Amino acid sequence: MTPPNHRGAPPVPWNLLPESAGTDARGSLTIGGCSVAALAATYGTPLFIYDEAQLRARCREAVEAFGDEVAYATKAFLCTAMARLAAEEGMVLDVSTLGELHVALLAGVDPSRLVLHGNNKSTAELSRALEVGVHRIICDSTDELDRLEVLAAAGGVRPKIWIRVTPGVEAHTHAYVQTGQEDSKFGFSVASGAAAAAVERIAAKGLLELCGVHAHIGSQVFDVASFGKAAEVLGRFFAPLGLGELCVGGGLGVAYVAGEEAPSFGAWAATVRGALAAVGIGPEVRISAEPGRAIVASAAITVYEVGTIKDLPGLRTYLSVDGGMSDNPRPVLYGSGYEAMAVAMPKAERVRAVRIVGKHCESGDVIVPEAFLPAEVGVGDLIATPVTGAYGYSMASNYNKVPRPAVVFVADGRERLVVRRETLEDLVRLDLG
Ligand code: LLP
């Protein structure tokens, strides 16, 4: 870790910002042709600002790489505007709860363009999925198969399903977001024979139509070789089944801080296809994927206002902002790194070492433990953390009864408030006194 008396850092690499980022006549940050400072003045802070053109471009890249059955994993960021955008750009939507399903339907997404995930789907979730007619239900356990077979028999329908398997491959990522290894709550193990037993049981009962197989090895994966290894195991299991659909899950990593470089959708798809072809999976099989983070993460920044600066000579400087672990729990949960910049001077050298912390009542509420900002940044100024578009708003909480931020989409000099800031009334909406 960089010591607090470090000599500083260059400006945040521009490629970590949304593609439409620029500066106005005063050198202040703009996104999608909109002044970030003006957006903060209009909608308040903390504020999530998404570059809509970039969201669309990433969806199109995913479709180009994997075809039109590629799904956007809505858990990364979901509101009706986002659901509509992904559907408009040709993506299927992956929902994993009744809530995500509800939002997608509310957005007007065609149910036949939805797939339902989850390691513990309730009867209510399964029934709703059958009622609206989702494209595929990805079955995760024998208990779920039991539940779905009861519903199928009662409803006189034959649901189209995939089974989720665990290929026994450890993705190189944080343990909390690894899902492909044997010791996992997700899916049927290939190695133990559980996956083969599930296939046999589905065929024997004949109540469900097994259309394909799915695996998801984890999230924020930088090394496409991990995807290749998983695809190989998946492919060997899949080949003799004679099925037509194979989904390799999500997990493509993104660059969060200076020096990181992430693989492209194209490289991911090429690796997966290569590995599958090597084990005899031909072009007749529809290969899909379901990225979440790589679609939305780098399209957004979060804007905060600096509230206090506390200098502890010989120790460090704490710079507190008006959000924190309630709008970005990722540093606390996974030790994830972020960069920080001054909105008024995004291209300035960052000579001042600070620890950027939130407003919550615990010392763990850290956004960037070892950040650098220009010397001029003071109380009342705006700072931004790039690459906050995935698993930020979607994991936001009301800890300390902090209202969740607003979300704005920007494009071509126009802004669109897609999620309004929560109000104090919202905070007590469920409180029955
Ligand atoms: N498919 C399935 C079945 C998944 O469980 C996930 C993510 C995805 C697709 C999308 O993965 P992505 O492309 O976004 O990596 N909160 C954590 C990430 C948890 C991911 C959970 N599942 C984080 O902030 O890093």
Short mmCIF file of C-alpha atoms and ligand atoms in Angstrom, two decimals:
data_model
loop_
_atom_site.label_atom_id
_atom_site.label_comp_id
_atom_site.label_asym_id
_atom_site.label_seq_id
_atom_site.Cartn_x
_atom_site.Cartn_y
_atom_site.Cartn_z
CA MET A 1 0.00 0.00 0.00
CA THR A 2 1.21 3.52 -0.75
CA PRO A 3 2.43 5.33 2.37
CA PRO A 4 0.58 8.56 3.24
CA ASN A 5 3.68 10.70 2.69
CA HIS A 6 3.99 9.46 -0.91
CA ARG A 7 4.89 12.22 -3.37
CA GLY A 8 1.58 12.11 -5.18
CA ALA A 9 0.10 10.64 -8.30
CA PRO A 10 -0.53 11.75 -11.87
CA PRO A 11 -4.09 12.59 -12.93
CA VAL A 12 -6.55 9.68 -13.04
CA PRO A 13 -5.97 7.90 -16.37
CA TRP A 14 -8.65 9.20 -18.72
CA ASN A 15 -9.56 5.69 -19.85
CA LEU A 16 -11.06 5.00 -16.42
CA LEU A 17 -13.66 7.68 -17.10
CA PRO A 18 -16.78 7.19 -19.20
CA GLU A 19 -15.96 7.46 -22.90
CA SER A 20 -17.82 10.75 -23.33
CA ALA A 21 -15.89 12.45 -20.53
CA GLY A 22 -14.40 15.82 -21.37
CA THR A 23 -13.76 19.20 -19.86
CA ASP A 24 -15.57 22.50 -20.28
CA ALA A 25 -14.07 25.93 -20.89
CA ARG A 26 -12.98 26.17 -17.25
CA GLY A 27 -11.39 22.73 -17.33
CA SER A 28 -14.14 21.20 -15.19
CA LEU A 29 -15.34 17.64 -15.83
CA THR A 30 -18.15 16.96 -18.29
CA ILE A 31 -19.81 13.66 -19.20
CA GLY A 32 -22.08 13.17 -22.17
CA GLY A 33 -21.64 16.88 -22.87
CA CYS A 34 -23.11 17.80 -19.47
CA SER A 35 -21.26 19.66 -16.72
CA VAL A 36 -20.79 17.36 -13.75
CA ALA A 37 -20.80 20.34 -11.38
CA ALA A 38 -24.10 21.54 -12.86
CA LEU A 39 -25.64 18.06 -12.48
CA ALA A 40 -24.50 17.97 -8.85
CA ALA A 41 -26.05 21.41 -8.30
CA THR A 42 -29.35 20.26 -9.82
CA TYR A 43 -29.66 16.78 -8.30
CA GLY A 44 -27.47 17.00 -5.21
CA THR A 45 -24.73 14.65 -4.06
CA PRO A 46 -23.86 11.83 -3.84
CA LEU A 47 -24.92 11.37 -7.44
CA PHE A 48 -24.47 8.51 -9.90
CA ILE A 49 -23.93 9.79 -13.44
CA TYR A 50 -24.08 7.24 -16.29
CA ASP A 51 -22.88 7.81 -19.84
CA GLU A 52 -25.84 6.43 -21.78
CA ALA A 53 -23.97 6.11 -25.07
CA GLN A 54 -21.37 3.97 -23.35
CA LEU A 55 -24.01 1.71 -21.80
CA ARG A 56 -25.48 1.19 -25.25
CA ALA A 57 -22.08 0.61 -26.82
CA ARG A 58 -21.19 -2.07 -24.26
CA CYS A 59 -24.51 -3.86 -24.83
CA ARG A 60 -23.89 -3.85 -28.56
CA GLU A 61 -20.36 -5.18 -28.09
CA ALA A 62 -21.69 -8.04 -25.98
CA VAL A 63 -24.29 -8.88 -28.62
CA GLU A 64 -21.66 -8.73 -31.32
CA ALA A 65 -19.37 -11.07 -29.38
CA PHE A 66 -21.94 -13.62 -28.22
CA GLY A 67 -25.09 -13.14 -30.32
CA ASP A 68 -28.57 -12.02 -29.43
CA GLU A 69 -29.10 -14.50 -26.60
CA VAL A 70 -26.45 -12.80 -24.48
CA ALA A 71 -28.02 -11.57 -21.24
CA TYR A 72 -27.38 -8.49 -19.14
CA ALA A 73 -27.05 -9.53 -15.47
CA THR A 74 -29.39 -6.97 -13.94
CA LYS A 75 -28.00 -7.42 -10.42
CA ALA A 76 -25.10 -5.17 -11.46
CA PHE A 77 -27.42 -2.17 -11.87
CA LEU A 78 -31.14 -2.15 -12.43
CA CYS A 79 -33.84 0.43 -12.86
CA THR A 80 -36.53 0.50 -15.54
CA ALA A 81 -34.46 2.82 -17.76
CA MET A 82 -31.53 0.40 -17.64
CA ALA A 83 -33.74 -2.63 -18.30
CA ARG A 84 -35.27 -0.92 -21.32
CA LEU A 85 -31.89 0.20 -22.61
CA ALA A 86 -30.40 -3.31 -22.46
CA ALA A 87 -33.48 -4.79 -24.14
CA GLU A 88 -33.45 -2.09 -26.84
CA GLU A 89 -29.83 -2.91 -27.57
CA GLY A 90 -30.72 -6.53 -28.17
CA MET A 91 -29.82 -8.17 -24.87
CA VAL A 92 -31.78 -10.75 -22.91
CA LEU A 93 -32.09 -9.79 -19.22
CA ASP A 94 -30.93 -12.08 -16.43
CA VAL A 95 -33.06 -11.61 -13.31
CA SER A 96 -32.45 -13.52 -10.12
CA THR A 97 -35.25 -12.51 -7.79
CA LEU A 98 -38.94 -11.64 -7.90
CA GLY A 99 -37.87 -8.03 -7.42
CA GLU A 100 -35.57 -7.96 -10.44
CA LEU A 101 -38.24 -9.76 -12.46
CA HIS A 102 -40.79 -7.16 -11.37
CA VAL A 103 -38.60 -4.23 -12.45
CA ALA A 104 -37.86 -5.83 -15.83
CA LEU A 105 -41.56 -6.44 -16.46
CA LEU A 106 -42.44 -2.95 -15.28
CA ALA A 107 -39.95 -1.64 -17.83
CA GLY A 108 -41.95 -3.42 -20.52
CA VAL A 109 -39.31 -6.02 -21.33
CA ASP A 110 -40.78 -8.96 -23.24
CA PRO A 111 -40.86 -11.90 -20.77
CA SER A 112 -39.56 -14.18 -23.51
CA ARG A 113 -36.35 -12.11 -23.29
CA LEU A 114 -35.83 -12.88 -19.59
CA VAL A 115 -33.96 -15.70 -17.87
CA LEU A 116 -34.41 -16.50 -14.19
CA HIS A 117 -31.51 -17.36 -11.91
CA GLY A 118 -31.07 -17.94 -8.20
CA ASN A 119 -29.80 -20.67 -5.89
CA ASN A 120 -32.94 -20.55 -3.75
CA LYS A 121 -35.86 -19.54 -5.92
CA SER A 122 -39.09 -19.49 -4.01
CA THR A 123 -42.31 -21.05 -5.22
CA ALA A 124 -43.60 -17.50 -5.73
CA GLU A 125 -40.63 -16.66 -7.96
CA LEU A 126 -40.97 -19.85 -9.99
CA SER A 127 -44.74 -19.46 -10.36
CA ARG A 128 -44.43 -15.88 -11.52
CA ALA A 129 -41.76 -16.88 -14.03
CA LEU A 130 -44.07 -19.56 -15.43
CA GLU A 131 -47.06 -17.26 -15.41
CA VAL A 132 -45.35 -14.55 -17.47
CA GLY A 133 -43.46 -17.05 -19.63
CA VAL A 134 -39.77 -16.32 -19.15
CA HIS A 135 -37.39 -17.68 -21.76
CA ARG A 136 -35.43 -20.07 -19.51
CA ILE A 137 -35.32 -20.95 -15.83
CA ILE A 138 -31.82 -21.89 -14.72
CA CYS A 139 -32.26 -24.66 -12.16
CA ASP A 140 -29.73 -24.77 -9.38
CA SER A 141 -30.66 -27.64 -7.06
CA THR A 142 -32.72 -30.82 -6.71
CA ASP A 143 -35.04 -29.01 -4.30
CA GLU A 144 -35.72 -26.45 -7.00
CA LEU A 145 -36.36 -29.21 -9.55
CA ASP A 146 -38.85 -30.73 -7.08
CA ARG A 147 -40.60 -27.39 -6.68
CA LEU A 148 -40.69 -26.65 -10.39
CA GLU A 149 -41.96 -30.13 -11.28
CA VAL A 150 -44.87 -29.72 -8.86
CA LEU A 151 -45.74 -26.37 -10.45
CA ALA A 152 -45.36 -27.77 -13.97
CA ALA A 153 -47.62 -30.73 -13.24
CA ALA A 154 -50.23 -28.52 -11.58
CA GLY A 155 -50.17 -25.95 -14.36
CA GLY A 156 -50.04 -28.40 -17.25
CA VAL A 157 -46.92 -26.72 -18.63
CA ARG A 158 -43.48 -28.06 -19.50
CA PRO A 159 -41.01 -25.33 -18.47
CA LYS A 160 -37.89 -24.88 -20.54
CA ILE A 161 -34.87 -25.00 -18.30
CA TRP A 162 -31.10 -25.04 -18.12
CA ILE A 163 -29.23 -26.58 -15.26
CA ARG A 164 -26.45 -24.68 -13.58
CA VAL A 165 -23.32 -26.71 -13.07
CA THR A 166 -20.15 -26.02 -11.13
CA PRO A 167 -17.17 -26.86 -13.28
CA GLY A 168 -14.74 -27.08 -10.36
CA VAL A 169 -12.61 -24.22 -11.65
CA GLU A 170 -11.38 -21.50 -9.33
CA ALA A 171 -11.53 -18.12 -11.01
CA HIS A 172 -8.73 -15.78 -10.01
CA THR A 173 -10.82 -13.25 -8.12
CA HIS A 174 -12.02 -12.37 -4.64
CA ALA A 175 -13.23 -15.46 -2.74
CA TYR A 176 -16.64 -13.84 -2.10
CA VAL A 177 -17.35 -13.67 -5.81
CA GLN A 178 -15.88 -17.02 -6.88
CA THR A 179 -18.64 -19.41 -7.81
CA GLY A 180 -17.19 -22.11 -10.03
CA GLN A 181 -15.31 -24.10 -7.38
CA GLU A 182 -16.53 -27.39 -5.88
CA ASP A 183 -17.15 -25.87 -2.45
CA SER A 184 -20.01 -23.63 -3.53
CA LYS A 185 -23.66 -23.10 -2.74
CA PHE A 186 -24.39 -22.80 -6.46
CA GLY A 187 -25.29 -25.43 -9.00
CA PHE A 188 -24.73 -29.14 -9.58
CA SER A 189 -21.17 -30.38 -9.40
CA VAL A 190 -19.81 -31.93 -12.59
CA ALA A 191 -17.02 -33.80 -10.79
CA SER A 192 -19.24 -35.46 -8.18
CA GLY A 193 -21.75 -36.69 -10.72
CA ALA A 194 -24.53 -34.48 -9.33
CA ALA A 195 -24.91 -32.70 -12.66
CA ALA A 196 -25.23 -35.97 -14.60
CA ALA A 197 -27.73 -37.24 -12.01
CA ALA A 198 -29.80 -34.08 -12.44
CA VAL A 199 -29.90 -34.57 -16.21
CA GLU A 200 -31.06 -38.18 -15.76
CA ARG A 201 -33.70 -37.26 -13.26
CA ILE A 202 -35.12 -34.49 -15.47
CA ALA A 203 -35.35 -36.92 -18.38
CA ALA A 204 -36.88 -39.68 -16.23
CA LYS A 205 -39.65 -37.47 -14.88
CA GLY A 206 -40.28 -35.77 -18.20
CA LEU A 207 -41.96 -32.76 -16.63
CA LEU A 208 -39.30 -30.22 -17.55
CA GLU A 209 -37.66 -29.61 -20.89
CA LEU A 210 -33.89 -29.46 -20.49
CA CYS A 211 -32.66 -27.09 -23.20
CA GLY A 212 -29.19 -26.27 -22.02
CA VAL A 213 -26.46 -26.01 -19.45
CA HIS A 214 -25.10 -23.00 -17.62
CA ALA A 215 -22.04 -22.22 -15.51
CA HIS A 216 -20.83 -19.00 -13.90
CA ILE A 217 -17.35 -19.17 -12.41
CA GLY A 218 -17.20 -15.81 -10.68
CA SER A 219 -17.00 -12.09 -11.08
CA GLN A 220 -14.30 -9.50 -11.86
CA VAL A 221 -12.26 -12.13 -13.68
CA PHE A 222 -9.26 -10.62 -15.51
CA ASP A 223 -7.71 -13.78 -16.80
CA VAL A 224 -9.67 -15.08 -19.78
CA ALA A 225 -7.80 -18.37 -19.37
CA SER A 226 -10.04 -19.06 -16.35
CA PHE A 227 -13.05 -18.80 -18.66
CA GLY A 228 -11.33 -21.12 -21.11
CA LYS A 229 -10.68 -23.73 -18.43
CA ALA A 230 -14.28 -23.60 -17.21
CA ALA A 231 -15.60 -23.79 -20.78
CA GLU A 232 -13.54 -26.90 -21.38
CA VAL A 233 -15.05 -28.72 -18.37
CA LEU A 234 -18.48 -27.42 -19.26
CA GLY A 235 -18.05 -28.48 -22.88
CA ARG A 236 -16.96 -32.01 -22.01
CA PHE A 237 -20.00 -32.42 -19.80
CA PHE A 238 -22.29 -30.81 -22.36
CA ALA A 239 -21.16 -32.51 -25.59
CA PRO A 240 -22.72 -35.96 -25.04
CA LEU A 241 -26.06 -34.52 -23.91
CA GLY A 242 -27.08 -33.44 -27.40
CA LEU A 243 -28.52 -30.14 -26.21
CA GLY A 244 -28.54 -26.88 -28.14
CA GLU A 245 -27.86 -24.14 -25.59
CA LEU A 246 -24.79 -23.40 -23.51
CA CYS A 247 -24.27 -20.36 -21.31
CA VAL A 248 -20.89 -19.50 -19.82
CA GLY A 249 -22.24 -17.01 -17.27
CA GLY A 250 -20.86 -13.56 -16.56
CA GLY A 251 -17.78 -12.35 -14.78
CA LEU A 252 -15.70 -10.34 -17.25
CA GLY A 253 -13.55 -7.98 -15.18
CA VAL A 254 -13.13 -4.23 -15.60
CA ALA A 255 -10.28 -1.85 -14.79
CA TYR A 256 -10.95 0.13 -11.61
CA VAL A 257 -7.60 1.77 -10.92
CA ALA A 258 -4.54 3.02 -12.81
CA GLY A 259 -2.48 0.24 -14.34
CA GLU A 260 -5.27 -2.32 -14.67
CA GLU A 261 -6.31 -3.62 -18.03
CA ALA A 262 -9.35 -5.76 -18.67
CA PRO A 263 -10.02 -8.16 -21.52
CA SER A 264 -12.65 -7.25 -24.12
CA PHE A 265 -15.95 -9.01 -24.82
CA GLY A 266 -14.39 -10.18 -28.07
CA ALA A 267 -11.38 -11.76 -26.33
CA TRP A 268 -13.66 -13.44 -23.80
CA ALA A 269 -15.94 -14.85 -26.50
CA ALA A 270 -13.00 -16.01 -28.63
CA THR A 271 -11.43 -17.86 -25.68
CA VAL A 272 -14.70 -19.53 -24.75
CA ARG A 273 -15.50 -20.50 -28.33
CA GLY A 274 -11.99 -21.84 -28.84
CA ALA A 275 -12.16 -23.97 -25.70
CA LEU A 276 -15.60 -25.29 -26.62
CA ALA A 277 -14.62 -26.06 -30.21
CA ALA A 278 -11.60 -28.00 -28.89
CA VAL A 279 -13.91 -30.37 -27.03
CA GLY A 280 -16.18 -30.84 -30.03
CA ILE A 281 -18.89 -28.23 -29.48
CA GLY A 282 -19.96 -27.24 -32.98
CA PRO A 283 -21.59 -24.12 -34.41
CA GLU A 284 -25.06 -25.66 -34.05
CA VAL A 285 -24.87 -24.97 -30.30
CA ARG A 286 -26.06 -21.53 -29.22
CA ILE A 287 -23.35 -20.20 -26.93
CA SER A 288 -24.34 -17.30 -24.69
CA ALA A 289 -23.03 -15.36 -21.71
CA GLU A 290 -24.45 -13.00 -19.11
CA PRO A 291 -22.16 -10.09 -18.24
CA GLY A 292 -23.25 -7.50 -15.71
CA ARG A 293 -20.26 -5.51 -14.49
CA ALA A 294 -18.57 -5.19 -17.88
CA ILE A 295 -21.73 -3.59 -19.30
CA VAL A 296 -22.21 -0.92 -16.66
CA ALA A 297 -19.19 -0.43 -14.37
CA SER A 298 -17.09 2.04 -16.29
CA ALA A 299 -20.06 3.92 -17.72
CA ALA A 300 -20.62 5.71 -14.40
CA ILE A 301 -18.98 7.93 -11.83
CA THR A 302 -20.14 8.89 -8.37
CA VAL A 303 -19.93 12.54 -7.38
CA TYR A 304 -19.52 13.53 -3.74
CA GLU A 305 -19.13 16.82 -1.91
CA VAL A 306 -16.25 17.17 0.52
CA GLY A 307 -17.57 17.94 4.00
CA THR A 308 -14.60 17.87 6.37
CA ILE A 309 -10.84 17.57 6.11
CA LYS A 310 -8.98 16.42 9.17
CA ASP A 311 -5.18 16.62 9.16
CA LEU A 312 -3.39 14.34 11.59
CA PRO A 313 0.26 15.44 11.32
CA GLY A 314 2.57 12.46 10.98
CA LEU A 315 -0.39 10.15 10.50
CA ARG A 316 -2.67 11.00 7.61
CA THR A 317 -5.42 13.30 6.33
CA TYR A 318 -9.04 12.18 6.45
CA LEU A 319 -11.29 13.70 3.82
CA SER A 320 -14.97 13.00 4.49
CA VAL A 321 -17.60 13.01 1.79
CA ASP A 322 -21.39 13.05 1.97
CA GLY A 323 -21.85 9.35 1.11
CA GLY A 324 -19.80 6.28 1.84
CA MET A 325 -20.46 2.60 2.43
CA SER A 326 -24.18 3.17 1.86
CA ASP A 327 -23.64 4.05 -1.82
CA ASN A 328 -20.44 2.06 -2.37
CA PRO A 329 -19.96 -0.90 -0.02
CA ARG A 330 -17.42 -2.57 -2.33
CA PRO A 331 -14.26 -1.23 -0.66
CA VAL A 332 -15.51 -2.45 2.71
CA LEU A 333 -16.82 -5.78 1.43
CA TYR A 334 -14.09 -6.79 -0.98
CA GLY A 335 -11.25 -4.35 -0.38
CA SER A 336 -11.92 -3.00 -3.88
CA GLY A 337 -9.81 -0.14 -5.14
CA TYR A 338 -11.06 3.12 -6.68
CA GLU A 339 -9.44 6.27 -7.96
CA ALA A 340 -10.59 9.75 -7.00
CA MET A 341 -10.42 13.06 -8.81
CA ALA A 342 -11.41 16.68 -8.37
CA VAL A 343 -14.42 17.54 -10.54
CA ALA A 344 -13.15 21.11 -11.08
CA MET A 345 -9.67 19.96 -12.20
CA PRO A 346 -9.82 16.36 -13.43
CA LYS A 347 -6.49 16.68 -15.24
CA ALA A 348 -4.50 18.16 -12.36
CA GLU A 349 -1.59 16.38 -10.69
CA ARG A 350 -2.76 14.77 -7.46
CA VAL A 351 -0.16 15.75 -4.91
CA ARG A 352 -2.09 15.42 -1.70
CA ALA A 353 -2.42 12.03 -0.02
CA VAL A 354 -5.74 11.58 1.75
CA ARG A 355 -7.95 8.82 3.02
CA ILE A 356 -11.41 9.33 1.53
CA VAL A 357 -14.04 8.27 4.04
CA GLY A 358 -17.80 8.43 4.22
CA LYS A 359 -20.24 9.89 6.72
CA HIS A 360 -21.24 6.63 8.42
CA CYS A 361 -20.61 5.95 12.07
CA GLU A 362 -17.79 3.47 11.80
CA SER A 363 -14.09 3.60 10.97
CA GLY A 364 -14.46 0.93 8.30
CA ASP A 365 -16.49 3.36 6.19
CA VAL A 366 -13.69 3.99 3.73
CA ILE A 367 -14.07 4.68 0.01
CA VAL A 368 -10.42 5.06 -1.00
CA PRO A 369 -7.90 4.23 1.74
CA GLU A 370 -4.88 5.74 0.00
CA ALA A 371 -6.15 8.37 -2.42
CA PHE A 372 -4.47 11.32 -4.05
CA LEU A 373 -6.19 14.58 -4.90
CA PRO A 374 -4.98 17.97 -6.12
CA ALA A 375 -3.72 20.20 -3.29
CA GLU A 376 -6.47 22.74 -3.95
CA VAL A 377 -9.38 20.45 -3.00
CA GLY A 378 -11.17 21.86 0.01
CA VAL A 379 -14.40 21.68 1.94
CA GLY A 380 -17.41 22.24 -0.33
CA ASP A 381 -15.60 20.98 -3.45
CA LEU A 382 -16.79 18.08 -5.55
CA ILE A 383 -14.81 14.91 -6.03
CA ALA A 384 -15.64 11.95 -8.25
CA THR A 385 -14.84 8.26 -8.14
CA PRO A 386 -14.92 6.64 -11.58
CA VAL A 387 -16.04 3.06 -12.42
CA THR A 388 -18.89 2.95 -9.92
CA GLY A 389 -21.58 1.81 -12.36
CA ALA A 390 -21.74 -1.82 -11.20
CA TYR A 391 -22.75 -3.11 -7.78
CA GLY A 392 -22.78 0.38 -6.31
CA TYR A 393 -26.33 1.62 -6.60
CA SER A 394 -27.57 -1.97 -6.69
CA MET A 395 -25.98 -2.71 -3.30
CA ALA A 396 -26.74 0.70 -1.79
CA SER A 397 -28.36 0.76 1.61
CA ASN A 398 -30.06 3.17 3.98
CA TYR A 399 -27.50 2.62 6.74
CA ASN A 400 -27.68 5.47 9.26
CA LYS A 401 -30.96 6.35 7.52
CA VAL A 402 -29.11 7.93 4.65
CA PRO A 403 -31.36 8.36 1.60
CA ARG A 404 -30.07 6.55 -1.47
CA PRO A 405 -28.58 8.82 -4.18
CA ALA A 406 -30.17 9.87 -7.44
CA VAL A 407 -29.12 8.35 -10.78
CA VAL A 408 -28.80 10.44 -13.92
CA PHE A 409 -28.22 9.26 -17.50
CA VAL A 410 -26.43 11.74 -19.76
CA ALA A 411 -25.95 11.77 -23.53
CA ASP A 412 -25.45 14.39 -26.24
CA GLY A 413 -25.58 17.30 -23.84
CA ARG A 414 -28.86 16.16 -22.31
CA GLU A 415 -29.54 14.69 -18.91
CA ARG A 416 -32.29 12.37 -17.77
CA LEU A 417 -33.04 11.69 -14.12
CA VAL A 418 -33.77 7.95 -14.10
CA VAL A 419 -33.91 7.34 -10.34
CA ARG A 420 -34.71 10.22 -8.01
CA ARG A 421 -32.96 10.70 -4.71
CA GLU A 422 -34.76 9.13 -1.76
CA THR A 423 -36.51 11.54 0.56
CA LEU A 424 -36.94 11.50 4.31
CA GLU A 425 -40.54 10.36 3.67
CA ASP A 426 -39.22 7.40 1.68
CA LEU A 427 -37.11 6.43 4.67
CA VAL A 428 -40.16 5.98 6.89
CA ARG A 429 -42.51 4.59 4.21
CA LEU A 430 -42.46 1.13 5.80
CA ASP A 431 -42.51 2.31 9.39
CA LEU A 432 -45.96 1.62 10.80
CA GLY A 433 -45.33 3.37 14.10
N1 LLP B 1 -24.57 -14.61 -13.88
C1 LLP B 1 -24.68 -15.08 -12.63
C2 LLP B 1 -25.36 -16.34 -12.41
C3 LLP B 1 -24.16 -14.33 -11.57
O1 LLP B 1 -24.28 -14.78 -10.33
C4 LLP B 1 -23.53 -13.09 -11.82
C5 LLP B 1 -22.98 -12.28 -10.73
C6 LLP B 1 -23.45 -12.64 -13.14
C7 LLP B 1 -23.97 -13.43 -14.15
C8 LLP B 1 -22.83 -11.34 -13.52
O2 LLP B 1 -21.49 -11.27 -13.19
P1 LLP B 1 -20.61 -10.01 -13.62
O3 LLP B 1 -20.49 -10.04 -15.11
O4 LLP B 1 -21.32 -8.79 -13.14
O5 LLP B 1 -19.31 -10.21 -12.94
N2 LLP B 1 -21.26 -7.70 -5.69
C9 LLP B 1 -20.05 -8.22 -6.28
C10 LLP B 1 -20.33 -9.01 -7.53
C11 LLP B 1 -21.25 -10.16 -7.31
C12 LLP B 1 -21.58 -10.91 -8.56
C13 LLP B 1 -22.70 -11.85 -8.37
N3 LLP B 1 -23.08 -12.59 -9.50
C14 LLP B 1 -19.10 -7.08 -6.57
O6 LLP B 1 -19.45 -5.92 -6.32
O7 LLP B 1 -17.99 -7.28 -7.00
#
